[in-house]
Amino acid sequence: MDLLGKVLNRANLSAAQRKVVKNGGAAGIDGMKVEELEHFMNQYREELIRAIETGTYMPQAVLGVKIPKPSGGVRMLGIPIVIDRVIQQAIHQVLSPMYEVEFSPYSYGFRPQRGAQKAIYQSLSYINSGYQDIIDLDLKSFFDVVNHDLLMSILYRKIKDKRLLKLIRKYLKTGVMLGGATQERLEGTPQGSPLSPLLSNILLNELDKELTQRGHRFVRYADDCSIFLKSKRAATRVLESITNLLSGN
């Protein structure tokens, strides 16, 4: 299936461009602002498309920004250049409908017609049904150590377009510029880009499927997951089991 052709379709690229402009945000390492995007695309759209089609396009490093966390410490986000934001958004628009049909009904983050409020309602439903011992999994650091080959193997199950897979891998390996120096990325998923929420959900859908298969009641919102149980004993047992699962033991 020519998925890359769908990504580069004029209507899909135009919709991605409008989305990026609407979202705004800071410029990446090349200094281009979203306000300059229309002029650039009008002038270089066909050249950009040819470079992507032939596999010669190389994404630029993302601008690393450290964001303080409420609990202390910092979280690293990456700001891609606006051209890469358009390309990633175009990929997202093609892949999202393909994966939505597979995602768990108990996954609420960064998905259409869902959100935090519905996640809270589902959590209250579990609690009111007697599932009041809760395991909270914070998976933020999990994304920093994601094995690229593992994620690509999951994508390959559904995506057979090798050119698109190569482009996605390029985005996974895109370096991060901090203090004027670019750091190579050998693992982890890029946080802060249009594609990262979808890649995160595709990856963590594997956890959702495992929890469903084990019969657990859970709610996941992006990289926060809560498992609801009826006793502390069960919660302790499940916590050990899930920890072993996530650590690969």
Backbone as JSON, one array per atom type, in Angstrom:
{
  "sequence": "MDLLGKVLNRANLSAAQRKVVKNGGAAGIDGMKVEELEHFMNQYREELIRAIETGTYMPQAVLGVKIPKPSGGVRMLGIPIVIDRVIQQAIHQVLSPMYEVEFSPYSYGFRPQRGAQKAIYQSLSYINSGYQDIIDLDLKSFFDVVNHDLLMSILYRKIKDKRLLKLIRKYLKTGVMLGGATQERLEGTPQGSPLSPLLSNILLNELDKELTQRGHRFVRYADDCSIFLKSKRAATRVLESITNLLSGN",
  "N": [[0.85, -1.2, 0.0], [0.57, 2.18, -0.86], [1.28, 4.18, 1.32], [2.88, 6.36, 1.81], [2.36, 7.94, -0.38], [-0.23, 8.78, 0.26], [0.34, 10.3, 2.49], [1.79, 12.39, 1.33], [-0.04, 13.48, -0.32], [-1.63, 16.28, -1.84], [-3.9, 17.5, -0.62], [-3.81, 16.37, 1.94], [-1.32, 17.27, 2.89], [-1.82, 20.02, 2.86], [-3.82, 20.22, 4.79], [-2.34, 19.41, 7.01], [-0.5, 21.47, 7.12], [-2.18, 23.65, 7.75], [-2.99, 22.86, 10.3], [-0.59, 22.92, 11.75], [0.02, 25.65, 11.61], [-2.19, 26.66, 13.0], [-1.73, 25.58, 15.55], [0.53, 26.94, 16.27], [3.37, 27.93, 18.18], [6.89, 27.81, 19.07], [9.8, 28.63, 17.05], [11.98, 26.25, 15.4], [15.37, 24.95, 15.19], [16.16, 26.22, 12.87], [15.06, 28.69, 12.87], [12.75, 29.39, 11.47], [9.48, 30.68, 11.46], [6.01, 29.88, 12.14], [4.46, 31.62, 10.73], [5.83, 32.02, 8.42], [5.51, 29.8, 6.98], [3.59, 29.34, 4.92], [4.56, 30.79, 2.71], [6.99, 29.46, 2.27], [6.11, 26.82, 1.65], [4.61, 27.27, -0.65], [6.62, 27.91, -2.39], [8.51, 25.83, -2.29], [7.26, 23.36, -2.15], [6.97, 21.17, -4.06], [9.61, 20.43, -4.46], [10.25, 19.59, -1.88], [8.51, 17.4, -1.61], [9.55, 15.66, -3.59], [12.06, 15.12, -2.5], [11.37, 13.7, -0.2], [10.04, 11.52, -1.33], [12.11, 10.25, -2.74], [13.74, 9.52, -0.72], [15.8, 11.12, 0.12], [15.41, 13.19, 1.82], [16.26, 14.69, 4.88], [15.42, 14.96, 8.19], [15.75, 17.79, 10.38], [17.67, 18.43, 13.37], [16.01, 18.53, 16.56], [15.08, 21.28, 18.65], [16.2, 21.31, 21.83], [14.44, 21.68, 24.85], [14.21, 22.33, 28.24], [11.77, 21.58, 30.53], [10.44, 22.52, 33.63], [9.26, 20.16, 36.03], [6.26, 19.74, 37.96], [6.61, 18.09, 40.16], [9.23, 18.29, 40.67], [12.58, 18.4, 39.34], [13.3, 18.1, 35.77], [11.75, 17.98, 32.52], [12.49, 16.84, 29.33], [11.76, 18.37, 26.3], [11.32, 18.43, 22.74], [11.61, 20.72, 20.1], [10.62, 20.6, 16.9], [11.69, 21.79, 13.62], [9.48, 23.91, 11.68], [8.83, 22.82, 9.17], [9.34, 20.08, 9.47], [7.42, 19.62, 11.38], [5.11, 19.87, 9.86], [5.38, 17.68, 8.08], [5.39, 15.52, 9.9], [2.86, 15.86, 11.04], [1.32, 15.35, 8.79], [1.89, 12.63, 8.41], [0.79, 11.65, 10.77], [-1.95, 12.16, 10.33], [-2.61, 10.3, 8.41], [-1.95, 7.82, 9.56], [-3.26, 7.72, 12.04], [-6.17, 7.13, 11.8], [-5.94, 4.46, 11.0], [-4.9, 3.15, 13.2], [-6.62, 3.79, 15.27], [-8.83, 2.08, 15.33], [-7.8, -0.12, 16.57], [-7.07, 0.61, 19.1], [-7.45, 0.6, 22.69], [-10.61, 0.92, 24.41], [-10.22, 2.03, 26.85], [-8.17, 3.76, 26.83], [-7.3, 7.08, 26.85], [-5.83, 9.37, 26.22], [-4.8, 11.93, 23.96], [-6.48, 11.3, 21.78], [-9.15, 11.23, 19.36], [-12.39, 12.5, 20.26], [-12.15, 11.88, 22.93], [-10.55, 12.23, 26.15], [-9.46, 13.91, 29.21], [-11.62, 14.24, 30.99], [-13.43, 12.14, 30.41], [-11.81, 10.03, 31.09], [-11.65, 10.38, 33.84], [-14.33, 9.94, 34.58], [-14.57, 7.21, 33.94], [-12.73, 6.14, 35.73], [-13.96, 6.79, 38.19], [-16.21, 5.2, 37.95], [-15.13, 2.62, 38.17], [-14.15, 2.77, 40.83], [-16.52, 3.2, 42.28], [-17.63, 0.77, 41.89], [-16.32, -0.86, 43.58], [-13.64, -1.27, 43.16], [-11.12, -0.22, 44.61], [-8.49, -0.18, 45.32], [-5.65, 1.04, 44.01], [-3.24, 0.99, 41.45], [-0.82, 3.16, 40.35], [0.82, 3.88, 37.47], [3.59, 5.54, 36.33], [4.77, 6.38, 33.36], [6.54, 8.06, 32.11], [9.41, 8.21, 31.98], [9.79, 5.9, 30.66], [9.5, 6.36, 27.92], [11.86, 7.54, 27.29], [13.71, 5.57, 26.98], [12.93, 3.83, 25.05], [13.32, 1.17, 22.82], [14.32, 1.52, 19.54], [14.2, -0.4, 17.5], [12.33, -2.17, 18.5], [9.97, -0.6, 18.55], [9.74, -0.04, 15.81], [9.33, -2.61, 14.83], [6.8, -3.13, 15.81], [5.34, -1.21, 14.4], [5.71, -2.2, 11.83], [4.05, -4.37, 11.64], [1.63, -3.43, 10.75], [2.14, -1.37, 8.92], [3.24, -1.48, 5.72], [4.61, -0.08, 3.88], [7.69, 0.59, 2.91], [9.13, 2.93, 2.43], [7.82, 4.85, 3.95], [8.17, 3.78, 6.51], [10.95, 4.03, 6.74], [11.17, 6.8, 6.77], [9.84, 7.42, 9.17], [11.59, 6.16, 10.97], [13.81, 7.81, 10.63], [12.88, 10.1, 11.89], [12.69, 9.15, 14.48], [15.37, 8.87, 15.09], [16.34, 11.4, 14.99], [18.48, 13.96, 16.09], [19.06, 15.94, 19.13], [19.35, 19.33, 19.79], [21.22, 21.01, 22.09], [22.35, 23.76, 23.84], [23.77, 24.62, 21.6], [25.06, 22.39, 20.64], [24.64, 19.27, 19.01], [23.05, 16.39, 20.13], [23.2, 12.94, 19.68], [20.49, 10.7, 19.08], [19.85, 7.62, 20.35], [17.99, 6.0, 21.43], [14.59, 5.93, 22.64], [11.54, 7.89, 22.24], [10.66, 10.78, 20.32], [9.64, 13.49, 22.2], [7.19, 15.99, 22.1], [6.65, 16.51, 19.49], [4.41, 16.48, 16.57], [4.0, 13.82, 15.89], [4.71, 12.27, 18.06], [2.7, 11.73, 20.16], [1.01, 9.84, 18.91], [2.8, 7.73, 18.25], [3.49, 7.05, 20.84], [1.03, 6.11, 21.84], [0.65, 3.93, 20.12], [2.75, 2.3, 20.9], [2.2, 1.92, 23.68], [-0.21, 0.69, 23.46], [0.34, -1.95, 23.36], [0.77, -2.57, 26.03], [-1.82, -2.0, 26.95], [-3.27, -4.05, 25.66], [-2.2, -6.28, 26.92], [-2.98, -5.86, 29.59], [-5.75, -5.99, 29.26], [-6.03, -8.63, 28.36], [-5.31, -9.95, 30.66], [-7.44, -9.43, 32.2], [-7.69, -7.1, 33.73], [-8.96, -4.08, 35.18], [-8.58, -0.9, 33.97], [-7.34, 2.44, 33.39], [-5.9, 4.46, 31.01], [-4.09, 7.37, 30.35], [-2.33, 8.8, 28.05], [0.94, 8.73, 29.11], [0.36, 7.99, 31.67], [-0.97, 5.55, 33.72], [-3.55, 3.83, 35.35], [-4.41, 1.11, 37.38], [-7.09, -0.73, 38.57], [-8.08, -2.39, 41.48], [-9.45, -4.86, 43.82], [-8.37, -5.4, 46.29], [-5.62, -4.87, 48.58], [-3.76, -6.86, 48.6], [-4.08, -8.08, 46.09], [-3.38, -5.88, 44.56], [-0.67, -5.55, 45.2], [0.39, -7.92, 44.17], [-0.21, -7.67, 41.42], [1.17, -5.32, 40.81], [3.85, -6.15, 41.04], [3.91, -8.03, 38.99], [3.31, -6.47, 36.67], [5.42, -4.68, 36.73], [7.56, -6.39, 36.18], [6.8, -7.1, 33.61], [7.03, -4.65, 32.18], [9.7, -4.13, 32.47], [10.82, -6.1, 31.05], [11.41, -8.54, 32.16]],
  "CA": [[0.0, 0.0, 0.0], [1.35, 3.41, -0.97], [0.89, 5.1, 2.39], [3.63, 7.6, 1.67], [1.61, 8.74, -1.34], [-1.33, 9.41, 0.98], [0.94, 11.33, 3.35], [2.24, 13.51, 0.5], [-1.17, 14.0, -1.09], [-1.7, 17.73, -1.69], [-4.93, 17.86, 0.36], [-3.35, 15.97, 3.27], [-0.26, 18.2, 3.28], [-2.42, 21.33, 3.13], [-4.49, 20.11, 6.09], [-1.28, 19.37, 8.01], [0.04, 22.83, 7.21], [-3.14, 24.48, 8.49], [-2.95, 22.42, 11.69], [0.66, 23.42, 12.35], [-0.14, 27.1, 11.77], [-3.17, 26.86, 14.07], [-1.12, 25.23, 16.83], [1.55, 27.93, 16.6], [4.56, 27.39, 18.82], [8.18, 28.46, 18.81], [10.59, 28.17, 15.91], [13.01, 25.26, 15.66], [16.76, 25.41, 15.12], [16.41, 27.04, 11.68], [14.49, 30.01, 13.11], [11.55, 29.66, 10.69], [8.25, 30.78, 12.24], [4.84, 29.32, 11.45], [3.94, 32.64, 9.83], [6.59, 31.95, 7.17], [5.31, 28.47, 6.41], [2.84, 29.38, 3.66], [5.47, 31.25, 1.64], [7.95, 28.38, 2.0], [5.45, 25.7, 0.99], [4.25, 27.7, -2.0], [7.83, 27.98, -3.22], [9.35, 24.63, -2.27], [6.46, 22.15, -1.88], [7.28, 20.06, -4.97], [10.99, 20.01, -4.16], [10.18, 18.85, -0.61], [7.85, 16.12, -1.89], [10.5, 14.8, -4.32], [13.11, 14.68, -1.58], [10.79, 12.67, 0.67], [9.75, 10.34, -2.16], [13.36, 9.59, -3.12], [14.45, 9.12, 0.49], [16.96, 11.98, 0.38], [15.09, 14.21, 2.83], [16.78, 14.42, 6.22], [14.89, 15.86, 9.2], [16.74, 18.52, 11.15], [17.64, 18.19, 14.81], [15.01, 19.29, 17.29], [15.62, 22.19, 19.66], [15.92, 20.79, 23.16], [13.96, 22.64, 25.86], [13.96, 21.67, 29.53], [10.57, 22.09, 31.18], [10.36, 22.08, 35.02], [8.11, 19.32, 36.39], [5.69, 20.15, 39.25], [7.11, 17.23, 41.22], [10.66, 18.49, 40.78], [13.32, 17.93, 38.18], [12.92, 18.67, 34.48], [11.37, 17.07, 31.45], [13.04, 17.33, 28.07], [10.91, 18.41, 25.12], [12.03, 18.81, 21.53], [10.84, 21.55, 19.17], [11.09, 20.41, 15.53], [11.47, 22.92, 12.72], [8.07, 23.88, 11.26], [8.68, 21.91, 8.02], [9.22, 18.72, 10.01], [6.12, 19.52, 12.05], [4.11, 19.62, 8.82], [5.53, 16.31, 7.6], [4.94, 14.61, 10.96], [1.42, 15.99, 11.14], [0.76, 14.65, 7.62], [1.99, 11.2, 8.72], [-0.19, 11.41, 11.83], [-3.3, 12.19, 9.78], [-2.82, 9.06, 7.65], [-1.82, 6.63, 10.41], [-4.18, 7.73, 13.18], [-7.39, 6.34, 11.58], [-5.59, 3.05, 10.88], [-4.65, 2.58, 14.53], [-7.74, 4.06, 16.19], [-9.71, 0.9, 15.42], [-7.14, -1.13, 17.4], [-6.78, 1.1, 20.44], [-8.36, 0.2, 23.77], [-11.59, 1.93, 24.84], [-9.81, 2.57, 28.15], [-7.06, 4.68, 26.56], [-8.01, 8.36, 26.67], [-4.97, 10.51, 25.92], [-4.44, 12.3, 22.58], [-7.32, 10.55, 20.85], [-10.36, 11.98, 19.03], [-13.61, 12.25, 21.02], [-11.84, 11.38, 24.27], [-10.0, 13.31, 26.95], [-9.26, 13.68, 30.64], [-12.9, 14.14, 31.7], [-13.96, 10.79, 30.24], [-10.94, 9.14, 31.87], [-12.06, 10.53, 35.24], [-15.62, 9.26, 34.73], [-14.34, 5.76, 33.94], [-12.06, 5.83, 37.0], [-14.98, 6.84, 39.25], [-17.07, 4.04, 37.76], [-14.42, 1.48, 38.78], [-14.1, 2.96, 42.28], [-17.87, 3.0, 42.81], [-17.94, -0.66, 41.76], [-15.56, -1.59, 44.59], [-12.22, -1.42, 42.8], [-10.62, 0.98, 45.27], [-7.04, -0.27, 45.5], [-5.23, 1.53, 42.69], [-1.83, 1.08, 41.07], [-0.55, 4.25, 39.41], [2.06, 3.7, 36.72], [4.09, 6.74, 35.66], [5.6, 5.8, 32.3], [7.23, 9.14, 31.39], [10.79, 7.85, 31.7], [9.74, 4.75, 29.76], [9.66, 6.83, 26.55], [13.25, 7.96, 27.08], [14.57, 4.4, 26.75], [12.27, 2.93, 24.1], [14.17, 0.6, 21.79], [13.8, 1.88, 18.22], [13.9, -1.61, 16.73], [11.08, -2.71, 19.03], [8.87, 0.24, 18.06], [9.62, -0.24, 14.36], [8.75, -3.93, 14.58], [5.36, -2.99, 16.07], [4.79, -0.47, 13.27], [5.79, -3.03, 10.63], [2.9, -5.3, 11.6], [0.51, -2.79, 10.06], [2.62, -0.51, 7.85], [4.09, -2.26, 4.8], [5.27, 0.87, 2.99], [9.05, 0.7, 3.42], [9.59, 4.33, 2.38], [7.25, 5.54, 5.11], [8.84, 3.26, 7.69], [12.29, 4.64, 6.8], [10.99, 8.2, 7.16], [9.53, 7.42, 10.6], [12.82, 5.85, 11.7], [14.63, 9.02, 10.61], [12.38, 11.01, 12.93], [13.06, 8.58, 15.78], [16.81, 9.02, 15.31], [16.71, 12.82, 14.91], [19.21, 14.43, 17.27], [18.55, 17.04, 19.94], [20.34, 20.4, 19.95], [21.25, 21.65, 23.41], [23.51, 24.62, 24.02], [24.52, 24.75, 20.36], [25.63, 21.1, 20.24], [23.61, 18.27, 18.72], [23.25, 15.09, 20.76], [22.63, 11.85, 18.91], [19.45, 9.94, 19.78], [20.01, 6.2, 20.1], [16.81, 5.32, 21.94], [13.55, 6.85, 23.07], [10.68, 8.51, 21.24], [10.75, 12.24, 20.43], [8.51, 14.11, 22.88], [6.97, 17.38, 21.73], [6.38, 16.62, 18.06], [3.06, 16.04, 16.23], [3.92, 12.36, 15.74], [5.05, 11.55, 19.29], [1.58, 11.15, 20.89], [0.53, 8.64, 18.22], [3.78, 6.67, 18.46], [3.37, 6.63, 22.24], [-0.18, 5.29, 21.98], [0.88, 2.66, 19.42], [3.63, 1.51, 21.76], [1.55, 1.54, 24.93], [-1.33, -0.19, 23.16], [0.81, -3.3, 23.71], [0.46, -2.72, 27.46], [-3.28, -2.06, 27.07], [-3.71, -5.38, 25.24], [-1.79, -7.23, 27.96], [-3.86, -5.64, 30.74], [-7.08, -6.5, 28.88], [-5.95, -10.09, 28.33], [-5.24, -10.43, 32.05], [-8.72, -9.14, 32.85], [-7.59, -5.97, 34.65], [-9.67, -2.83, 34.92], [-7.55, 0.13, 33.93], [-7.52, 3.68, 32.63], [-4.6, 5.03, 30.61], [-4.1, 8.67, 29.69], [-0.96, 9.0, 27.57], [1.93, 7.92, 29.82], [-0.12, 7.7, 33.02], [-1.89, 4.42, 33.68], [-4.04, 3.38, 36.66], [-5.04, -0.21, 37.4], [-8.02, -0.73, 39.7], [-8.24, -3.74, 42.04], [-10.37, -4.92, 44.96], [-7.68, -5.61, 47.56], [-4.21, -4.49, 48.6], [-3.0, -8.07, 48.26], [-4.13, -8.2, 44.63], [-2.64, -4.76, 44.0], [0.75, -5.85, 45.37], [0.74, -8.99, 43.23], [-0.28, -7.15, 40.06], [2.24, -4.35, 40.65], [5.07, -6.9, 40.77], [3.77, -8.65, 37.67], [3.38, -5.45, 35.64], [6.79, -4.17, 36.76], [8.36, -7.38, 35.45], [6.42, -7.01, 32.2], [7.58, -3.42, 31.6], [11.17, -4.17, 32.5], [11.25, -7.17, 30.16], [11.84, -9.74, 32.92]],
  "C": [[0.88, 1.25, 0.0], [0.89, 4.43, 0.07], [1.64, 6.42, 2.28], [2.94, 8.53, 0.67], [0.44, 9.46, -0.69], [-0.82, 10.53, 1.88], [1.25, 12.59, 2.54], [1.16, 14.05, -0.42], [-1.36, 15.49, -0.8], [-2.72, 18.14, -0.62], [-4.49, 17.53, 1.78], [-2.26, 16.9, 3.77], [-0.82, 19.57, 3.63], [-3.12, 21.33, 4.48], [-3.47, 20.09, 7.22], [-0.68, 20.75, 8.22], [-0.88, 23.73, 8.01], [-3.12, 24.13, 9.98], [-1.72, 22.97, 12.41], [0.56, 24.92, 12.59], [-1.1, 27.41, 12.92], [-2.57, 26.61, 15.44], [-0.05, 26.23, 17.25], [2.79, 27.28, 17.19], [5.83, 28.07, 18.35], [8.85, 27.88, 17.57], [11.58, 27.11, 16.35], [14.39, 25.83, 15.45], [17.04, 26.28, 13.91], [15.81, 28.44, 11.79], [13.23, 30.31, 12.33], [10.32, 29.65, 11.58], [7.08, 30.22, 11.44], [4.26, 30.33, 10.46], [4.65, 32.62, 8.46], [6.31, 30.67, 6.39], [4.62, 28.51, 5.05], [3.75, 29.78, 2.5], [6.45, 30.15, 1.26], [7.3, 27.26, 1.21], [5.04, 26.05, -0.43], [5.46, 27.63, -2.94], [8.55, 26.63, -3.36], [8.58, 23.32, -2.06], [6.9, 20.97, -2.76], [8.69, 19.53, -4.74], [11.03, 19.17, -2.88], [9.58, 17.47, -0.84], [8.81, 15.16, -2.6], [11.59, 14.27, -3.4], [12.6, 13.58, -0.65], [10.56, 11.39, -0.11], [11.02, 9.56, -2.49], [14.2, 9.16, -1.92], [15.65, 9.98, 0.82], [16.68, 13.05, 1.44], [15.62, 13.77, 4.2], [16.18, 15.42, 7.21], [16.02, 16.57, 9.94], [16.6, 18.21, 12.63], [16.55, 19.05, 15.47], [15.71, 20.17, 18.32], [15.23, 21.7, 21.03], [15.53, 21.89, 24.14], [13.64, 21.87, 27.14], [12.81, 22.37, 30.24], [10.54, 21.61, 32.63], [9.09, 21.25, 35.27], [7.58, 19.77, 37.76], [6.25, 19.35, 40.43], [8.61, 17.39, 41.45], [11.39, 17.91, 39.58], [12.83, 18.6, 36.9], [12.52, 17.57, 33.52], [11.86, 17.68, 30.13], [12.0, 17.25, 26.96], [11.75, 18.83, 23.93], [11.12, 19.61, 20.61], [11.38, 21.31, 17.76], [10.94, 21.7, 14.73], [10.05, 22.79, 12.14], [7.85, 22.96, 10.06], [8.53, 20.48, 8.5], [7.91, 18.55, 10.77], [5.01, 19.25, 11.03], [4.17, 18.18, 8.34], [5.03, 15.31, 8.64], [3.43, 14.67, 11.13], [0.74, 15.26, 9.98], [0.81, 13.14, 7.82], [0.93, 10.82, 9.74], [-1.6, 11.29, 11.25], [-3.62, 10.92, 8.98], [-2.84, 7.84, 8.58], [-2.86, 6.56, 11.53], [-5.47, 6.93, 12.94], [-7.12, 4.84, 11.48], [-5.45, 2.4, 12.25], [-5.79, 2.79, 15.5], [-8.62, 2.84, 16.39], [-9.12, -0.19, 16.31], [-6.99, -0.69, 18.85], [-7.86, 0.71, 21.44], [-9.38, 1.31, 24.06], [-11.22, 2.57, 26.17], [-8.52, 3.4, 28.05], [-7.66, 6.02, 26.14], [-7.14, 9.52, 26.2], [-4.69, 10.69, 24.44], [-5.18, 11.46, 21.55], [-8.59, 11.35, 20.58], [-11.55, 11.55, 19.88], [-13.34, 11.64, 22.4], [-11.29, 12.52, 25.11], [-9.99, 12.98, 28.42], [-10.58, 13.49, 31.38], [-13.49, 12.74, 31.6], [-13.12, 9.77, 31.0], [-11.32, 9.19, 33.34], [-13.38, 9.81, 35.49], [-15.44, 7.74, 34.79], [-13.67, 5.32, 35.25], [-13.06, 5.8, 38.15], [-15.92, 5.65, 39.16], [-16.43, 2.79, 38.37], [-14.46, 1.58, 40.3], [-15.46, 2.7, 42.91], [-18.32, 1.55, 42.72], [-17.11, -1.51, 42.71], [-14.1, -1.8, 44.28], [-11.47, -0.19, 43.31], [-9.14, 0.92, 45.64], [-6.41, -0.04, 44.13], [-3.72, 1.53, 42.56], [-1.69, 2.21, 40.07], [0.81, 4.03, 38.78], [2.41, 5.0, 36.03], [5.13, 6.29, 34.63], [6.42, 6.84, 31.55], [8.66, 8.74, 31.02], [10.88, 6.66, 30.75], [10.02, 5.18, 28.32], [11.1, 7.24, 26.25], [14.16, 6.79, 26.71], [13.94, 3.4, 25.78], [13.27, 2.46, 23.04], [13.56, 0.87, 20.42], [13.41, 0.65, 17.4], [12.58, -2.23, 17.19], [9.89, -1.92, 18.49], [8.66, 0.03, 16.56], [9.02, -1.59, 14.04], [7.24, -3.92, 14.83], [4.69, -2.26, 14.9], [4.72, -1.34, 12.02], [4.62, -4.01, 10.52], [1.77, -4.73, 10.75], [0.94, -1.97, 8.85], [3.59, -1.31, 6.98], [4.83, -1.37, 3.81], [6.67, 1.16, 3.54], [9.56, 2.14, 3.42], [9.06, 5.11, 3.57], [7.92, 5.07, 6.4], [10.24, 3.88, 7.85], [12.2, 6.1, 7.25], [10.7, 8.31, 8.66], [10.79, 7.13, 11.42], [13.76, 7.06, 11.72], [14.19, 9.98, 11.7], [12.71, 10.47, 14.32], [14.52, 8.87, 16.11], [17.27, 10.48, 15.26], [17.36, 13.28, 16.21], [18.54, 15.6, 17.96], [19.66, 18.07, 20.12], [20.18, 21.07, 21.31], [22.52, 22.48, 23.53], [24.39, 24.72, 22.78], [25.14, 23.47, 19.86], [24.51, 20.08, 20.05], [23.98, 16.94, 19.34], [22.52, 14.02, 19.95], [21.56, 11.14, 19.74], [19.56, 8.47, 19.38], [18.81, 5.39, 20.58], [15.79, 6.37, 22.35], [12.73, 7.39, 21.91], [10.72, 10.03, 21.42], [9.5, 12.84, 21.06], [8.39, 15.58, 22.47], [6.69, 17.59, 20.27], [4.96, 16.14, 17.75], [2.9, 14.52, 16.17], [4.08, 11.62, 17.06], [3.84, 11.01, 20.06], [1.05, 9.87, 20.24], [1.5, 7.48, 18.41], [3.71, 6.14, 19.89], [2.16, 5.73, 22.44], [-0.03, 3.95, 21.27], [1.73, 1.74, 20.29], [2.9, 1.01, 22.99], [0.26, 0.77, 24.7], [-0.96, -1.64, 23.44], [0.55, -3.58, 25.19], [-1.04, -2.84, 27.66], [-3.8, -3.45, 26.73], [-3.37, -6.43, 26.3], [-2.69, -7.1, 29.2], [-5.25, -6.18, 30.47], [-7.09, -8.02, 28.91], [-5.92, -10.68, 29.73], [-6.51, -10.12, 32.84], [-8.69, -7.98, 33.82], [-8.47, -4.81, 34.21], [-8.66, -1.7, 35.01], [-8.04, 1.34, 33.16], [-6.12, 4.19, 32.29], [-4.84, 6.36, 29.91], [-2.66, 8.99, 29.33], [-0.01, 8.12, 28.38], [1.6, 7.76, 31.3], [-1.17, 6.6, 32.94], [-2.26, 4.01, 35.1], [-4.74, 2.04, 36.5], [-5.84, -0.33, 38.69], [-8.29, -2.16, 40.17], [-9.07, -3.68, 43.32], [-9.68, -5.15, 46.29], [-6.22, -5.19, 47.44], [-3.34, -5.68, 48.22], [-2.93, -8.24, 46.74], [-3.3, -7.08, 43.98], [-1.13, -5.0, 44.07], [1.21, -6.89, 44.36], [0.79, -8.46, 41.78], [0.84, -6.14, 39.81], [3.56, -5.06, 40.33], [5.05, -7.5, 39.36], [3.93, -7.64, 36.54], [4.78, -4.83, 35.57], [7.72, -5.09, 35.98], [8.08, -7.31, 33.96], [7.09, -5.81, 31.54], [9.09, -3.41, 31.55], [11.73, -5.3, 31.63], [11.71, -8.41, 30.87], [10.83, -10.88, 32.77]]
}
